mmCIF file of C-alpha atoms in Angstrom:
data_model
loop_
_atom_site.group_PDB
_atom_site.id
_atom_site.type_symbol
_atom_site.label_atom_id
_atom_site.label_comp_id
_atom_site.label_asym_id
_atom_site.label_seq_id
_atom_site.Cartn_x
_atom_site.Cartn_y
_atom_site.Cartn_z
ATOM 1 C CA MET A 236 21.191 5.607 -11.209
ATOM 2 C CA LYS A 237 20.619 3.347 -7.684
ATOM 3 C CA CYS A 238 17.463 4.548 -6.008
ATOM 4 C CA GLU A 239 16.658 6.116 -2.865
ATOM 5 C CA TYR A 240 16.476 3.339 -0.506
ATOM 6 C CA CYS A 241 19.282 1.110 -1.590
ATOM 7 C CA GLU A 242 21.686 4.166 -1.589
ATOM 8 C CA LEU A 243 20.768 4.499 1.932
ATOM 9 C CA LEU A 244 21.810 0.537 2.366
ATOM 10 C CA GLU A 245 25.612 1.413 1.012
ATOM 11 C CA LYS A 246 25.410 4.599 3.522
ATOM 12 C CA LYS A 247 24.738 3.316 6.548
ATOM 13 C CA GLU A 248 24.357 6.594 8.946
ATOM 14 C CA ASP A 249 20.930 7.054 8.147
ATOM 15 C CA ILE A 250 20.456 3.408 9.301
ATOM 16 C CA ILE A 251 18.075 2.755 12.663
ATOM 17 C CA TYR A 252 17.748 -1.057 12.811
ATOM 18 C CA ALA A 253 18.577 -3.515 10.091
ATOM 19 C CA ASP A 254 18.578 -7.530 9.313
ATOM 20 C CA GLU A 255 19.218 -9.751 6.366
ATOM 21 C CA GLU A 256 16.204 -8.903 5.074
ATOM 22 C CA ILE A 257 14.719 -5.597 5.973
ATOM 23 C CA VAL A 258 16.150 -2.542 7.114
ATOM 24 C CA VAL A 259 14.667 0.998 8.550
ATOM 25 C CA ALA A 260 15.812 3.837 7.884
ATOM 26 C CA VAL A 261 15.482 7.395 7.854
ATOM 27 C CA LYS A 262 15.464 9.852 5.351
ATOM 28 C CA ASP A 263 16.781 12.998 4.569
ATOM 29 C CA LYS A 264 12.347 14.044 3.960
ATOM 30 C CA VAL A 265 9.911 13.509 5.915
ATOM 31 C CA ALA A 266 6.049 14.542 6.688
ATOM 32 C CA THR A 267 7.947 15.012 10.575
ATOM 33 C CA PRO A 268 10.123 14.552 12.252
ATOM 34 C CA GLY A 269 11.048 10.992 13.269
ATOM 35 C CA GLN A 270 9.252 9.665 10.628
ATOM 36 C CA LEU A 271 11.441 6.427 9.711
ATOM 37 C CA THR A 272 11.183 4.027 6.811
ATOM 38 C CA VAL A 273 10.782 0.041 7.162
ATOM 39 C CA PHE A 274 11.870 -1.428 3.754
ATOM 40 C CA PRO A 275 13.384 -4.844 2.200
ATOM 41 C CA ARG A 276 16.751 -4.898 0.952
ATOM 42 C CA GLU A 277 15.740 -6.598 -1.629
ATOM 43 C CA HIS A 278 15.161 -4.132 -4.996
ATOM 44 C CA LEU A 279 11.286 -4.896 -4.796
ATOM 45 C CA THR A 280 9.609 -1.569 -6.181
ATOM 46 C CA ILE A 281 5.665 -2.671 -5.653
ATOM 47 C CA LEU A 282 3.764 -4.185 -3.499
ATOM 48 C CA GLU A 283 2.850 -7.053 -5.458
ATOM 49 C CA MET A 284 6.810 -8.313 -6.162
ATOM 50 C CA VAL A 285 6.914 -8.518 -1.303
ATOM 51 C CA PRO A 286 6.762 -11.855 -0.903
ATOM 52 C CA PRO A 287 4.007 -12.650 1.855
ATOM 53 C CA ASP A 288 6.869 -13.725 4.359
ATOM 54 C CA LEU A 289 9.314 -10.989 3.446
ATOM 55 C CA LEU A 290 5.546 -8.417 3.547
ATOM 56 C CA GLU A 291 5.067 -9.967 7.184
ATOM 57 C CA LYS A 292 7.983 -9.656 8.692
ATOM 58 C CA CYS A 293 7.761 -6.166 7.467
ATOM 59 C CA ALA A 294 5.070 -5.419 9.049
ATOM 60 C CA VAL A 295 5.379 -7.061 12.184
ATOM 61 C CA VAL A 296 9.136 -4.782 12.374
ATOM 62 C CA ALA A 297 7.032 -1.159 11.084
ATOM 63 C CA ASN A 298 4.031 -1.619 14.081
ATOM 64 C CA LYS A 299 7.546 -1.931 16.558
ATOM 65 C CA VAL A 300 8.936 0.930 15.324
ATOM 66 C CA SER A 301 5.920 2.312 15.417
ATOM 67 C CA ILE A 302 5.368 1.451 19.674
ATOM 68 C CA ALA A 303 8.603 2.927 19.463
ATOM 69 C CA ILE A 304 7.889 6.255 18.309
ATOM 70 C CA PHE A 305 4.765 6.487 20.730
ATOM 71 C CA GLU A 306 6.890 5.770 23.552
ATOM 72 C CA GLY A 307 10.173 7.755 22.594
ATOM 73 C CA LEU A 308 8.756 10.982 20.375
ATOM 74 C CA GLY A 309 5.912 10.828 22.957
ATOM 75 C CA SER A 310 3.582 10.798 19.585
ATOM 76 C CA GLN A 311 0.048 11.150 19.650
ATOM 77 C CA GLY A 312 0.133 8.990 17.080
ATOM 78 C CA THR A 313 1.440 7.808 13.732
ATOM 79 C CA ASN A 314 0.078 7.678 10.829
ATOM 80 C CA ILE A 315 1.540 4.129 8.855
ATOM 81 C CA ILE A 316 1.436 4.855 5.000
ATOM 82 C CA VAL A 317 2.803 2.012 1.594
ATOM 83 C CA GLN A 318 2.398 4.393 -0.901
ATOM 84 C CA ASN A 319 1.722 1.642 -3.802
ATOM 85 C CA GLY A 320 2.720 2.890 -7.361
ATOM 86 C CA LEU A 321 2.944 6.658 -9.352
ATOM 87 C CA GLY A 322 -0.835 6.262 -8.850
ATOM 88 C CA ALA A 323 -0.379 6.490 -4.736
ATOM 89 C CA GLY A 324 2.490 9.190 -4.884
ATOM 90 C CA GLN A 325 5.278 6.259 -4.386
ATOM 91 C CA SER A 326 8.484 8.349 -5.227
ATOM 92 C CA VAL A 327 10.376 6.456 -4.441
ATOM 93 C CA PRO A 328 10.608 3.563 -6.830
ATOM 94 C CA HIS A 329 11.313 0.290 -3.645
ATOM 95 C CA PHE A 330 8.777 -0.835 -2.157
ATOM 96 C CA GLY A 331 8.557 1.017 2.119
ATOM 97 C CA ILE A 332 6.030 0.694 4.781
ATOM 98 C CA GLU A 333 6.208 4.966 5.945
ATOM 99 C CA ILE A 334 5.552 5.174 9.929
ATOM 100 C CA ILE A 335 4.593 9.022 10.530
ATOM 101 C CA PRO A 336 4.678 10.227 14.212
ATOM 102 C CA ARG A 337 1.872 13.037 14.791
ATOM 103 C CA GLN A 338 0.159 14.755 17.392
ATOM 104 C CA GLU A 339 -2.555 17.127 17.293
ATOM 105 C CA SER A 340 -1.670 20.406 15.749
ATOM 106 C CA ASP A 341 0.874 19.144 13.267
ATOM 107 C CA GLY A 342 -0.436 20.611 10.578
ATOM 108 C CA LEU A 343 -0.694 17.369 8.418
ATOM 109 C CA ASN A 344 -3.708 16.970 6.829
ATOM 110 C CA PHE A 345 -4.339 13.223 5.453
ATOM 111 C CA GLN A 346 -8.111 13.030 5.725
ATOM 112 C CA TRP A 347 -9.596 12.734 2.442
ATOM 113 C CA GLN A 348 -13.778 14.261 1.071
ATOM 114 C CA PRO A 349 -15.190 11.011 0.762
ATOM 115 C CA LYS A 350 -17.269 10.839 -2.667
ATOM 116 C CA GLN A 351 -20.861 9.060 -2.714
ATOM 117 C CA LEU A 352 -21.165 6.750 -5.074
ATOM 118 C CA MET A 353 -24.263 5.167 -7.497
ATOM 119 C CA GLU A 354 -25.648 1.921 -6.608
ATOM 120 C CA ASP A 355 -25.330 0.516 -10.642
ATOM 121 C CA GLU A 356 -20.956 2.183 -9.531
ATOM 122 C CA ILE A 357 -20.858 0.097 -6.157
ATOM 123 C CA GLU A 358 -22.421 -2.480 -7.840
ATOM 124 C CA ILE A 359 -19.918 -2.865 -11.210
ATOM 125 C CA THR A 360 -17.340 -2.430 -9.109
ATOM 126 C CA HIS A 361 -18.058 -4.928 -6.788
ATOM 127 C CA SER A 362 -18.682 -7.855 -9.734
ATOM 128 C CA LEU A 363 -15.286 -6.730 -11.051
ATOM 129 C CA LEU A 364 -12.564 -6.367 -7.887
ATOM 130 C CA VAL A 365 -14.544 -9.747 -6.623
ATOM 131 C CA GLU A 366 -13.414 -11.766 -10.527
ATOM 132 C CA GLY A 367 -10.460 -9.604 -10.364
ATOM 133 C CA ILE A 368 -9.787 -11.965 -6.826
ATOM 134 C CA ASP A 369 -11.254 -14.993 -7.121
ATOM 135 C CA GLN A 370 -8.112 -15.321 -10.744
ATOM 136 C CA THR A 371 -6.132 -14.733 -8.803
ATOM 137 C CA GLY A 372 -6.854 -18.055 -7.012
ATOM 138 C CA LYS A 373 -8.480 -17.103 -3.616
ATOM 139 C CA VAL A 374 -12.265 -17.913 -2.879
ATOM 140 C CA ILE A 375 -14.506 -14.966 -1.783
ATOM 141 C CA LYS A 376 -18.219 -16.143 -1.749
ATOM 142 C CA LYS A 377 -20.361 -13.855 -3.903
ATOM 143 C CA GLU A 378 -22.942 -11.938 -1.311
ATOM 144 C CA LYS A 379 -25.719 -10.606 -4.436
ATOM 145 C CA LYS A 380 -26.343 -12.406 -7.534
ATOM 146 C CA ILE A 381 -26.096 -9.770 -10.173
ATOM 147 C CA ASP A 382 -28.107 -10.091 -12.922
ATOM 148 C CA SER A 383 -28.180 -10.213 -17.319
ATOM 149 C CA LYS A 384 -28.171 -6.608 -17.407
ATOM 150 C CA GLU A 385 -25.659 -5.842 -14.576
ATOM 151 C CA LYS A 386 -24.073 -8.703 -16.235
ATOM 152 C CA LYS A 387 -23.896 -7.184 -19.801
ATOM 153 C CA GLU A 388 -22.617 -3.531 -17.985
ATOM 154 C CA VAL A 389 -19.807 -5.282 -16.020
ATOM 155 C CA LYS A 390 -18.818 -6.958 -19.571
ATOM 156 C CA GLU A 391 -18.944 -3.661 -21.349
ATOM 157 C CA GLU A 392 -17.363 -2.646 -18.557
ATOM 158 C CA LYS A 393 -14.525 -5.021 -18.561
ATOM 159 C CA GLY A 394 -13.464 -4.689 -22.425
ATOM 160 C CA LYS A 395 -12.067 -0.886 -21.334
ATOM 161 C CA LYS A 396 -8.805 -0.282 -19.341
ATOM 162 C CA ASN A 397 -9.703 -1.345 -16.122
ATOM 163 C CA TYR A 398 -6.741 -0.278 -13.405
ATOM 164 C CA LEU A 399 -8.225 -1.822 -11.080
ATOM 165 C CA LEU A 400 -8.214 -5.471 -12.536
ATOM 166 C CA LYS A 401 -4.775 -5.460 -14.009
ATOM 167 C CA SER A 402 -3.812 -4.733 -10.292
ATOM 168 C CA LEU A 403 -5.508 -7.631 -9.319
ATOM 169 C CA ARG A 404 -3.853 -9.290 -12.009
ATOM 170 C CA ARG A 405 -0.357 -8.925 -10.820
ATOM 171 C CA LEU A 406 -1.074 -10.890 -7.320
ATOM 172 C CA PRO A 407 1.323 -13.842 -6.943
#
C-alpha cells in the first residue's frame, strides 16, 4: 500500500505544481479550502530524512505558495505546518509542509495554552538539548554553567528514555 502523497504523484490530477524534486498538491481532506501541501517526490517519512538542499527548496516553495494564497484567495493569513512524526499528529508517512489559508473568523484554533515550567525543568531540558545538539557536530555556546548537583540530575534524567535526545540523535 502506497502513502497518500505517493498516490497523488500517480494520479496527477490534484497537482498544482511539480518539478523533478518537489510537488505542490491539493488533498481531499483539508482544514480550510485552498490548503496545499508541498512535499518531495522521494518518499522521505520525516523532516530529519530530508537532505538540507531539498528541505530548503521545499521551504522556498512553501513561501511562494503562501504568497499565492494571500493574493489568489484573499487570505488574511496562513499557517505553515510540519507534522513531524506520530507524536506531532503526522497521519501520512511522507514529509510534507502544509500551507493552510486563514481568515479571522474561520473557526480554526491553533492556539495552545503555554505551561509554566519550574526553573529546574528549564535548566535540565536546556542541558539535555545542548548536549544532544552538540552531538550533531554543531557548535553551541553554553551561556550558563551548571553545578555538580544539576549535572547529577541531568545524568539521572539521561538514564530515562528521552524522546528529545533520541530525535536529535537522528539528525544528519
